[in-house]
Short mmCIF file of C-alpha atoms and ligand atoms in Angstrom, two decimals:
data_model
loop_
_atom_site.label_atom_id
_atom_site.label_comp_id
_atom_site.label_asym_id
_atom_site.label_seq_id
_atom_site.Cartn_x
_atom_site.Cartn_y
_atom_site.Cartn_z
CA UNK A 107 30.36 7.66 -12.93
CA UNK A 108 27.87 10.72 -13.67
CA UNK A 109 24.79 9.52 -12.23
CA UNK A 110 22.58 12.05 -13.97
CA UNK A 111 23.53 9.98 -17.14
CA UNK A 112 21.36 7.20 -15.86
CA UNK A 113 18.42 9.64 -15.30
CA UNK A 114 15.73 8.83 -17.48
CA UNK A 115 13.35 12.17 -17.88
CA UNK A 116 10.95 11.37 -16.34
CA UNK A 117 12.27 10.94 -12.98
CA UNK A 118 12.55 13.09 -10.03
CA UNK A 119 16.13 14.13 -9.59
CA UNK A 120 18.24 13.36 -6.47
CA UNK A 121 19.03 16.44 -4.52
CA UNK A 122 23.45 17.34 -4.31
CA UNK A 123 24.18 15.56 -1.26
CA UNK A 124 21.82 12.22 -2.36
CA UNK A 125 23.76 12.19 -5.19
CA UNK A 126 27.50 12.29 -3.49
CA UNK A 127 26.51 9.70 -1.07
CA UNK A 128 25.10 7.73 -4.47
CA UNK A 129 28.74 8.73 -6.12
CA UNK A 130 30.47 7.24 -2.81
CA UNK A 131 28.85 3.94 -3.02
CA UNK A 132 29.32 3.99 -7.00
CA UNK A 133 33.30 4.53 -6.18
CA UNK A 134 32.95 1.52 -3.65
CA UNK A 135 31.12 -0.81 -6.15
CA UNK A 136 33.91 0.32 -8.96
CA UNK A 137 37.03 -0.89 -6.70
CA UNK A 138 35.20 -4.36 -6.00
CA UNK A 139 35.00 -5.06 -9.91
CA UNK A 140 38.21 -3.94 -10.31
CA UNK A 141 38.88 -6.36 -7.44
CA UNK A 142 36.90 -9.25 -9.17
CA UNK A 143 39.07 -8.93 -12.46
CA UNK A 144 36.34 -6.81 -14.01
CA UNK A 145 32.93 -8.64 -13.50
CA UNK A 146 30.86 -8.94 -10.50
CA UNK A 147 28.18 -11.60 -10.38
CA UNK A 148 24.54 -9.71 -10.04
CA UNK A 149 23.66 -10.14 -6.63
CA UNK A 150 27.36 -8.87 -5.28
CA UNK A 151 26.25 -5.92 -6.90
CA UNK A 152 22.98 -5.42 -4.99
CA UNK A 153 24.48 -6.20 -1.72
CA UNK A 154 26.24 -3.34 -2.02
CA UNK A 155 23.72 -1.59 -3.57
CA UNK A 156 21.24 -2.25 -0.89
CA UNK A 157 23.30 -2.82 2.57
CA UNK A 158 27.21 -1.08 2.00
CA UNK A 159 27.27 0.44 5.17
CA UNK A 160 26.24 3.80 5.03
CA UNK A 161 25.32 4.43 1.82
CA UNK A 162 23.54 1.38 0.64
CA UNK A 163 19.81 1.68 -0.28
CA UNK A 164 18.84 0.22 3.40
CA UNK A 165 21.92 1.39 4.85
CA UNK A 166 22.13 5.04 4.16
CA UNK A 167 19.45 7.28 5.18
CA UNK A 168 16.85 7.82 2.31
CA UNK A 169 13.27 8.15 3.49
CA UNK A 170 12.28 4.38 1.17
CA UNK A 171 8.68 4.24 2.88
CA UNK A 172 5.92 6.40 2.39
CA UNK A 173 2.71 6.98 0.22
CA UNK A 174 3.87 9.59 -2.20
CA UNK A 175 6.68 10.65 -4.10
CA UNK A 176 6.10 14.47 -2.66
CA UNK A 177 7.40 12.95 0.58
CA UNK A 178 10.76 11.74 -0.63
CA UNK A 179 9.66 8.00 -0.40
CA UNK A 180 9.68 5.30 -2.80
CA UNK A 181 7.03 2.92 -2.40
CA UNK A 182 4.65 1.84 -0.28
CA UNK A 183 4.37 -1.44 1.91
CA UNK A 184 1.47 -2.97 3.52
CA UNK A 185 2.34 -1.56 6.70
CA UNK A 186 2.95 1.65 5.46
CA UNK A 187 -0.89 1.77 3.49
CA UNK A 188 -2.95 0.58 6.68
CA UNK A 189 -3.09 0.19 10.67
CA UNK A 190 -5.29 -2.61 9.43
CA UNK A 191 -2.67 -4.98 8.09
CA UNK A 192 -0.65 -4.78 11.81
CA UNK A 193 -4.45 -5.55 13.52
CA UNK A 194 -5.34 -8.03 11.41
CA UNK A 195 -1.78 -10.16 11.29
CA UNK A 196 -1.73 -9.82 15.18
CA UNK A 197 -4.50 -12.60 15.03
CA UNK A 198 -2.45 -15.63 13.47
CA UNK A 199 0.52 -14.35 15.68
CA UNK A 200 -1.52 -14.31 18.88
CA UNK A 201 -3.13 -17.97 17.36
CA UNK A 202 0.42 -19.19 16.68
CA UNK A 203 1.40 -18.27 20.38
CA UNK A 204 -1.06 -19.88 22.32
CA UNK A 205 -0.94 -22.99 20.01
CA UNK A 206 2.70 -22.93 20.53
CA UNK A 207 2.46 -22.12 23.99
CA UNK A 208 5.24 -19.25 23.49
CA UNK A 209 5.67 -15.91 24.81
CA UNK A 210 8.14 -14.02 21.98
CA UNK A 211 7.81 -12.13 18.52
CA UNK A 212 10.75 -11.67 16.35
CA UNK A 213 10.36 -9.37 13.62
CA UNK A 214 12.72 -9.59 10.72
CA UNK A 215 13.27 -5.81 8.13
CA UNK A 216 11.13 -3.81 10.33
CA UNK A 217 10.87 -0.56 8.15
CA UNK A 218 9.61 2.70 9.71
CA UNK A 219 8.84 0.53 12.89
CA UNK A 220 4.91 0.68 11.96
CA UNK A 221 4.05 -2.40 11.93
CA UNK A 222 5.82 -3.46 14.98
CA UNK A 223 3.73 -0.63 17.06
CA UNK A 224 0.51 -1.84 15.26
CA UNK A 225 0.98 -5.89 16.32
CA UNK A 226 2.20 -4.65 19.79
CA UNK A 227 -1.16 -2.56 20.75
CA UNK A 228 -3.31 -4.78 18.44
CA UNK A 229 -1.72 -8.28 20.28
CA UNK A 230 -2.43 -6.69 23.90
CA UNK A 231 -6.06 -5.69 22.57
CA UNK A 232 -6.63 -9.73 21.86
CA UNK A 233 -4.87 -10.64 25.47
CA UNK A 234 -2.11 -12.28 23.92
CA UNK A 235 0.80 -12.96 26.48
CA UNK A 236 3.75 -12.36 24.95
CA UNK A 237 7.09 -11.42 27.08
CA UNK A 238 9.50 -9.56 24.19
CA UNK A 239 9.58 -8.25 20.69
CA UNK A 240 12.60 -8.46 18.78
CA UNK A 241 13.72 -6.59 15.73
CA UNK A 242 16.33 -8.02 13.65
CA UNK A 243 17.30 -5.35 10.62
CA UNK A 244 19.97 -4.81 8.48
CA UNK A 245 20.00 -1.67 8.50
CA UNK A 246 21.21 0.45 11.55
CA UNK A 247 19.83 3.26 10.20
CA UNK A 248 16.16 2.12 10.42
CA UNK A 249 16.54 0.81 13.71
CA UNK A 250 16.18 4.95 15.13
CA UNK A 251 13.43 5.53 12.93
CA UNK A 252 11.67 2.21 14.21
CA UNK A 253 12.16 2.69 18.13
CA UNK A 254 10.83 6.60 17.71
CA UNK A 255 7.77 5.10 15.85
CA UNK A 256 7.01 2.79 18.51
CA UNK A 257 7.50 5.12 21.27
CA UNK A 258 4.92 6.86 20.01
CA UNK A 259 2.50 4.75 19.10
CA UNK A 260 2.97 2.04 21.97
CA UNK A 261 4.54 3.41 24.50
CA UNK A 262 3.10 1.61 27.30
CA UNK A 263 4.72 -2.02 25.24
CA UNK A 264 8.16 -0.24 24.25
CA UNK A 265 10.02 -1.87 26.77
CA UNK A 266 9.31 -4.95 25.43
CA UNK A 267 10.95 -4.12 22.20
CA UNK A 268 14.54 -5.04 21.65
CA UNK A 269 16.95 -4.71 18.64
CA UNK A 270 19.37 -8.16 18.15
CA UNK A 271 22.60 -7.56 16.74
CA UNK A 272 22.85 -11.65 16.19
CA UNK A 273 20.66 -13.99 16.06
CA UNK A 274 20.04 -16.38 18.78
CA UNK A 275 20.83 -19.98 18.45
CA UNK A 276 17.31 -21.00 19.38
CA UNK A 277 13.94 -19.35 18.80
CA UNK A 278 10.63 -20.40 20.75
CA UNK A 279 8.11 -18.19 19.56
CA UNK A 280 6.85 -16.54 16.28
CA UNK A 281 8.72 -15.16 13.62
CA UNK A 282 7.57 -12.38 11.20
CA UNK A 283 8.76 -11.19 7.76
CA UNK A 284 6.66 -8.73 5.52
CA UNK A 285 8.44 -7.55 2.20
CA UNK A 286 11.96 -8.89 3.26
CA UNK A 287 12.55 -11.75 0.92
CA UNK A 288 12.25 -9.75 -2.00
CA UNK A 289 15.16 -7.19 -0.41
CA UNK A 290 17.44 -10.10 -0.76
CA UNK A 291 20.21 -9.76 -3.35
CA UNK A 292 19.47 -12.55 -6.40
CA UNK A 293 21.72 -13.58 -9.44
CA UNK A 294 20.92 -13.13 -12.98
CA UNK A 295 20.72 -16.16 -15.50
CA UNK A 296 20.47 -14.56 -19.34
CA UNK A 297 19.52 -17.67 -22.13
CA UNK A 298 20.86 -16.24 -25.25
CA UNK A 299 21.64 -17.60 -28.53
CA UNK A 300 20.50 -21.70 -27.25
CA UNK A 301 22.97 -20.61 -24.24
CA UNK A 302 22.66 -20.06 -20.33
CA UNK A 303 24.81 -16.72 -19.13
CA UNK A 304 25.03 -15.63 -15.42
CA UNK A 305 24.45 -11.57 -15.89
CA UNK A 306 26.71 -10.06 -13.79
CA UNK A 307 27.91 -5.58 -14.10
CA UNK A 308 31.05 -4.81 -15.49
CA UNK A 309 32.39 -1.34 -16.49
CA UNK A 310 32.03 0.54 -19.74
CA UNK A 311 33.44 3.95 -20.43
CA UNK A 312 33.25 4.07 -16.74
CA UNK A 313 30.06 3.24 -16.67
CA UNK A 314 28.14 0.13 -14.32
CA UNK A 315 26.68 -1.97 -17.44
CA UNK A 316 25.51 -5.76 -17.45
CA UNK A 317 27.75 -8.40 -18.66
CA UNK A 318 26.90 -12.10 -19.65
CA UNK A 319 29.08 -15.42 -18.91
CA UNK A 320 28.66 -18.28 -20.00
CA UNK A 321 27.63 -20.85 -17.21
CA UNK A 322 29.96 -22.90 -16.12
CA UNK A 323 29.06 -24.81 -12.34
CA UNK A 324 27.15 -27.90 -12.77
CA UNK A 325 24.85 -27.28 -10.37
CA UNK A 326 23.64 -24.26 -11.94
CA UNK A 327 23.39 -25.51 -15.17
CA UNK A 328 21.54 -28.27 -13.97
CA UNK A 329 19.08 -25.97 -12.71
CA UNK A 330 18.91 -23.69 -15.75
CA UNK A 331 18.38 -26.61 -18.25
CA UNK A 332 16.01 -28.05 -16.07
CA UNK A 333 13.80 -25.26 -17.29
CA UNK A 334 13.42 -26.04 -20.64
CA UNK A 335 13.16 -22.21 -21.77
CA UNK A 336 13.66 -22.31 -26.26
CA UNK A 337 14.14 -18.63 -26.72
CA UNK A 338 15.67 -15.21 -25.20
CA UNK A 339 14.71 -15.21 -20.94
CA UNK A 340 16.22 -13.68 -18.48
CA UNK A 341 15.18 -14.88 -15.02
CA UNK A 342 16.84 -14.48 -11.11
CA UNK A 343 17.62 -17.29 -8.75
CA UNK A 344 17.57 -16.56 -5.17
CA UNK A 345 20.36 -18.38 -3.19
CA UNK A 346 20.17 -15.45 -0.35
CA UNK A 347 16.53 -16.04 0.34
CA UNK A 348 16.73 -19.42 0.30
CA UNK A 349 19.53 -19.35 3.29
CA UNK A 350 17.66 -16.83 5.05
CA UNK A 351 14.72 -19.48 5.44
CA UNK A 352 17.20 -21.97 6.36
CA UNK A 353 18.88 -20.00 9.24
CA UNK A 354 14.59 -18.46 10.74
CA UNK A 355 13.72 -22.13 10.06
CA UNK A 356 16.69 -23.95 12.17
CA UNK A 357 16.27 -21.45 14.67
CA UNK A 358 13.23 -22.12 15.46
CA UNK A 359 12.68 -25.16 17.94
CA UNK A 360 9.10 -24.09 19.13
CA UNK A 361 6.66 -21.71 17.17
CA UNK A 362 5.64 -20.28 13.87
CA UNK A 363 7.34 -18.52 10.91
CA UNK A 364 5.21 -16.28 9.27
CA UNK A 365 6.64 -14.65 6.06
CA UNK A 366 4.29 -12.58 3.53
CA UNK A 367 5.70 -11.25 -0.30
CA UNK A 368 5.07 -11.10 -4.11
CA UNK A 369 5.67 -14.05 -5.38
CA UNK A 370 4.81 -17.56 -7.52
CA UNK A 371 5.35 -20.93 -7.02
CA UNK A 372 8.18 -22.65 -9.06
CA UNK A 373 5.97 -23.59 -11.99
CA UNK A 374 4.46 -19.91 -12.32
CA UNK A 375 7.82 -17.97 -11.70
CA UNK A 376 10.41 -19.11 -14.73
CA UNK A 377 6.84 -19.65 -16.67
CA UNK A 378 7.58 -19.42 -20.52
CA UNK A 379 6.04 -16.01 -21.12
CA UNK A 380 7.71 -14.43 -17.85
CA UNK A 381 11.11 -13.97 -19.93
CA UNK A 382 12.29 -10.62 -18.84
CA UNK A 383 12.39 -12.08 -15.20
CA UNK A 384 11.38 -10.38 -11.87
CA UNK A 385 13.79 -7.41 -11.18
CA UNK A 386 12.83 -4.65 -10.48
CA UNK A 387 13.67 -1.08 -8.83
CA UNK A 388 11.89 1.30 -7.26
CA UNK A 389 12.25 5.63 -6.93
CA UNK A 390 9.82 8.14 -5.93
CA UNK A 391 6.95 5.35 -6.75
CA UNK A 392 7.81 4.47 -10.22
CA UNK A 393 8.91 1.05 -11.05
CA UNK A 394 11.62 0.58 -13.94
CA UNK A 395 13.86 -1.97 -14.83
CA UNK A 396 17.72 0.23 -14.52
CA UNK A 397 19.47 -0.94 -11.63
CA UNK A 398 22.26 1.39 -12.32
CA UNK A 399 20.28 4.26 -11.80
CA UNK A 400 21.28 5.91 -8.78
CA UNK A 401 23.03 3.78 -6.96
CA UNK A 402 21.97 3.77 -3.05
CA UNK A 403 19.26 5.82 -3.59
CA UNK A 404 16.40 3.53 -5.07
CA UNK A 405 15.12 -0.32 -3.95
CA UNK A 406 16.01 -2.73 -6.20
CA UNK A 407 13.79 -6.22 -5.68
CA UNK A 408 12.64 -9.55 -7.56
CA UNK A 409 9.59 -11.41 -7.04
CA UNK A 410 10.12 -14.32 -4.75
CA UNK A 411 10.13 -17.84 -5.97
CA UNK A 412 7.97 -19.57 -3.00
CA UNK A 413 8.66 -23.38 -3.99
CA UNK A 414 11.99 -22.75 -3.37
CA UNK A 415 11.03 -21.50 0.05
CA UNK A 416 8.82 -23.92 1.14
CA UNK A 417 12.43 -26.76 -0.06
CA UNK A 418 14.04 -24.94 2.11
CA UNK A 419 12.36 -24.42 5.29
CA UNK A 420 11.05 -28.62 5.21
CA UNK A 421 14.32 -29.17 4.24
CA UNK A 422 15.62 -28.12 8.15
CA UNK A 423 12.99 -30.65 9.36
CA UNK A 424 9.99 -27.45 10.12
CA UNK A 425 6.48 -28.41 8.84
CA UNK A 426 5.07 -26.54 6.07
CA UNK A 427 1.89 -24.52 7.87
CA UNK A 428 0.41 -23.23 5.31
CA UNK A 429 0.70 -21.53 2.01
CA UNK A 430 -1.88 -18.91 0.28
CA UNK A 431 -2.59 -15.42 -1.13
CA UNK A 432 -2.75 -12.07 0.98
CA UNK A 433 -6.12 -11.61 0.75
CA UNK A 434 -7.25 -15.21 1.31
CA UNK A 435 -5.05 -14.90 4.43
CA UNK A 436 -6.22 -12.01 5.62
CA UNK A 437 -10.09 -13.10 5.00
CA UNK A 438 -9.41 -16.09 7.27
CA UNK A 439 -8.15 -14.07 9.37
CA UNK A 440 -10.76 -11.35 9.87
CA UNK A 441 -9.90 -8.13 7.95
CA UNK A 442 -13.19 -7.55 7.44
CA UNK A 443 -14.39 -7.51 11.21
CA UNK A 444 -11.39 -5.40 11.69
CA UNK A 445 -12.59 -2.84 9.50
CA UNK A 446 -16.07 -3.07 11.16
CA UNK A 447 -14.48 -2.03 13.97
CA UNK A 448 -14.72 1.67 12.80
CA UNK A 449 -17.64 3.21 12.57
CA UNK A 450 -18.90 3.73 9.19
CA UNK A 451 -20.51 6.36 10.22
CA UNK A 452 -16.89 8.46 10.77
CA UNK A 453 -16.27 8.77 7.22
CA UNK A 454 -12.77 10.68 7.83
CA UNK A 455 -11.72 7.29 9.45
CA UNK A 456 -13.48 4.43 7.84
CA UNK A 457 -13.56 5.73 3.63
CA UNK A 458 -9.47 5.38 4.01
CA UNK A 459 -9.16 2.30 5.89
CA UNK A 460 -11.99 0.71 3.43
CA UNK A 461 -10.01 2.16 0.50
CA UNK A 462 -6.61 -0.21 2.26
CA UNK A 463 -8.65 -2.84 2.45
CA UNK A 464 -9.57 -2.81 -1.09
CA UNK A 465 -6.13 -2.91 -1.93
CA UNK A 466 -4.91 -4.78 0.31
CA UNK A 467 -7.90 -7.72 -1.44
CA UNK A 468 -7.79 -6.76 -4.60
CA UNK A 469 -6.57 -9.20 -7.51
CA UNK A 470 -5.73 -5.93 -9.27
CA UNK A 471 -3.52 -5.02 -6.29
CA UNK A 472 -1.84 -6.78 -3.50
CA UNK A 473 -4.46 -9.40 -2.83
CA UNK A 474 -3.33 -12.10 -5.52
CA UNK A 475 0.41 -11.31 -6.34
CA UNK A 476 0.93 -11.09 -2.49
CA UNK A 477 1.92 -14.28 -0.81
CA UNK A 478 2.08 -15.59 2.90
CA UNK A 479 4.01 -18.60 3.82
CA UNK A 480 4.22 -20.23 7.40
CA UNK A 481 6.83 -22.72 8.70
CA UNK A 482 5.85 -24.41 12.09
CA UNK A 483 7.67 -26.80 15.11
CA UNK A 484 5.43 -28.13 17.47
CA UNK A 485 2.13 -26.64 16.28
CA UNK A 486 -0.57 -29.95 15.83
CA UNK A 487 -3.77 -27.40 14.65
CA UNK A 488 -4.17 -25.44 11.19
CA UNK A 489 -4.44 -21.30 11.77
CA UNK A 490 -7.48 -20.07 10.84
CA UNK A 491 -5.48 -18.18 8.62
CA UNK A 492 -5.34 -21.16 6.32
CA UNK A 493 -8.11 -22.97 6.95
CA UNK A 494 -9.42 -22.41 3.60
CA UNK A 495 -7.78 -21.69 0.43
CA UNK A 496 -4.60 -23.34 1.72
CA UNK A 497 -2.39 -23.85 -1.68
CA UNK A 498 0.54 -25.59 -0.19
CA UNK A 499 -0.53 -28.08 -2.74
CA UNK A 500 0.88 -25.80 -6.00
CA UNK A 501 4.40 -25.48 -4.34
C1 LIG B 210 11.13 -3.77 1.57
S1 LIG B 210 11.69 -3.47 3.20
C2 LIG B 210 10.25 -3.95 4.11
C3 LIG B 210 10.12 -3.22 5.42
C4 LIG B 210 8.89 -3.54 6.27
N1 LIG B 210 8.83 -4.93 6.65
C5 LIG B 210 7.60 -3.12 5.62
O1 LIG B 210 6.84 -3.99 5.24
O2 LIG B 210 7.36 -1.90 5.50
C6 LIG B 210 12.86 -4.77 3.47
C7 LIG B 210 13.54 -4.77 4.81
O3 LIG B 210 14.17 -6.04 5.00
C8 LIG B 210 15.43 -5.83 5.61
N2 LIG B 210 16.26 -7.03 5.41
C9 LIG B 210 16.71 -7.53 4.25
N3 LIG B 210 17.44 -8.65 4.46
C10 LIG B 210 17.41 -8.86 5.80
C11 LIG B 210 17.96 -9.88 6.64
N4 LIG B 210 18.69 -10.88 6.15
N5 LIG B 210 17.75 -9.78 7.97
C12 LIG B 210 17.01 -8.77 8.47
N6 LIG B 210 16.48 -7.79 7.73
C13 LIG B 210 16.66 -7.84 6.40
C14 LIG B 210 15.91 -4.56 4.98
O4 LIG B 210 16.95 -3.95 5.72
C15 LIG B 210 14.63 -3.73 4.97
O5 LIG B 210 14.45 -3.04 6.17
#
């Protein structure tokens, strides 16, 4: 496949060698729906889009995280925007440690390593004790990227930092997860014609395009006509994320889970009017809905669908902490006395870190569509972070 065929005009193109390592993974994709008699359900397809070794999205070496497109990046994460959001999580952490009475962080898709180096100075600023930080990533390819961030910007609390290849059978401690349950592959449900189709990419003139079946498994169908949609929809269900909670949730004996995305609750997310569903990809900063475009060389995501969360982390016998928007969470939490930390005064610092803030608040912005849930073994007191605007209640 000609990748340039997907390029719509407007969009930066890939430079030769971007697009040979995209033409590799295309080749790879090809031979597993020849493999799987011509159809591959959706989220096969962005497993390999995202973590094939090597070349996937996560697993190949594009820059993903930045602020503009002018540095090669492709969007922007909390982390990435503002030291603020690292200083201002560290507070529930440290809370969730000392009410836990446990000394480790595990981090779970650590990015450029930022925030990691931001909890680490900001959780030795509060006098948090806390013996090791672990990273557990998907990709290898970050995990370079990650340990040269924090050796720069903690060094004294880089030996503390270690990368797990597996996870451990038990946890005691606190678990963290910012933008990682929308990197996890989903399946496509299509209702067309009164009928519910899982979407899944075939081949056309050599070309990846989408192809509908009809739905067969009883438990899906279940599902799908539980959800009374009358006309055209398209929607995503997310089997990956949901095990993902499982396995942080079972792990942990003693601690906190803390895991912060876009999302709605059940009742919002396959909502009448929401009938071109959640997925979405993401190049040079410009969101579009062609996940065949450059293969391995853009993000491809989907909101997350938080009821289904919450199922399955109570499901493994954790208690349900809390449940509320980013910027309620991060109110509770002090943002605001974090920024007031920096002198107004020193404009070059504080108009940029005000200008995060404001985005990290706004409705308009990340403040509403943002989400933070928190799982919880052997925790008896609320966080502060939820001690008002908790909405565990529209789960
Ligand atoms: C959108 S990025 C977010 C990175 C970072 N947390 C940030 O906020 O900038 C998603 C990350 O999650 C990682 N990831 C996805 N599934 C994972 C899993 N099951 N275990 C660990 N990491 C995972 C990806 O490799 C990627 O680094």
């Amino acid at each position: 496949m000609n990748p340039i065929a997907h390029q719509p005009d407007s969009l930066p193109a890939p430079g030769p060698s971007a697009l040979a390592q995209s033409e590799a993974l295309s080749a790879q994709i090809r031979s597993a729906i020849a493999a799987a008699d011509g159809w591959l359900p959706f989220d096969r397809y962005m497993e390999q889009a995202l973590y094939a070794p090597g070349l996937g999205y996560y697993g190949g070496g594009s820059i993903k995280f930045g602020r503009r497109p002018e540095d090669g990046s492709d969007f922007v994460t909390a982390p990435e925007l503002s030291p603020l959001f690292a200083a201002t999580l560290a507070r529930p952490v440290a809370q969730a440690l000392e009410a836990s009475g446990t000394r480790h962080v595990m981090e779970f898709g650590a990015g450029t390593g930022k925030l990691a180096a931001g909890l680490l100075n900001a959780l030795e600023q509060l006098g948090a004790t806390f013996k090791t930080y672990s990273i557990v990533d998907l990709s290898g390819e970050l995990r370079e990227r990650q340990r040269e961030t924090i050796e720069a910007r903690a060094p004294a609390l880089a030996a503390r930092v270690r990368w797990l290849d597996a996870l451990p059978e038990q946890f005691e401690g606190v678990v963290i997860g910012n933008e990682v349950l929308d990197a996890m592959p989903v399946r496509l449900f299509a209702h067309t014609d009164g009928v519910w189709h899982e979407r899944g990419v075939t081949l056309r003139d050599g070309e990846f395009a989408f192809a509908d079946r009809p739905v067969s498994a009883r438990q899906d169908l279940e599902f799908l006509t539980s959800l009374e949609v009358d006309g055209d929809y398209v929607t995503e269900t997310h089997d990956a994320a949901r095990a993902f909670t499982r396995t942080i949730c079972t792990m942990l004996t003693r601690g906190a889970a803390l895991l912060i995305d876009y999302g709605f609750p059940r009742h919002e997310y396959y909502h009448g009017q929401r009938a071109q569903g959640t997925l979405m990809c993401h190049y040079r900063h410009r969101a579009h809905g062609d996940p065949f475009l450059y293969p391995g060389l853009q993000d491809i995501t989907a909101h997350v669908e938080f009821t289904g969360i919450a199922e399955a982390g109570v499901d493994t016998g954790a208690d349900l902490l809390g449940y509320t928007s980013q910027a309620r969470f991060l109110l509770n939490t002090g943002i605001t006395e974090v920024l007031g930390e920096i002198d107004p005064v020193d404009t070059m610092r504080f108009l940029p870190a005000a200008n995060a803030v404001q985005k990290l608040l706004s409705e308009a912005e990340m403040g509403e569509l943002f989400k933070v849930i928190a799982f919880s073994r052997g925790i008896e007191e609320t966080l502060d972070a939820f001690a008002s605007g908790d909405r565990t209640h529209s789960l």
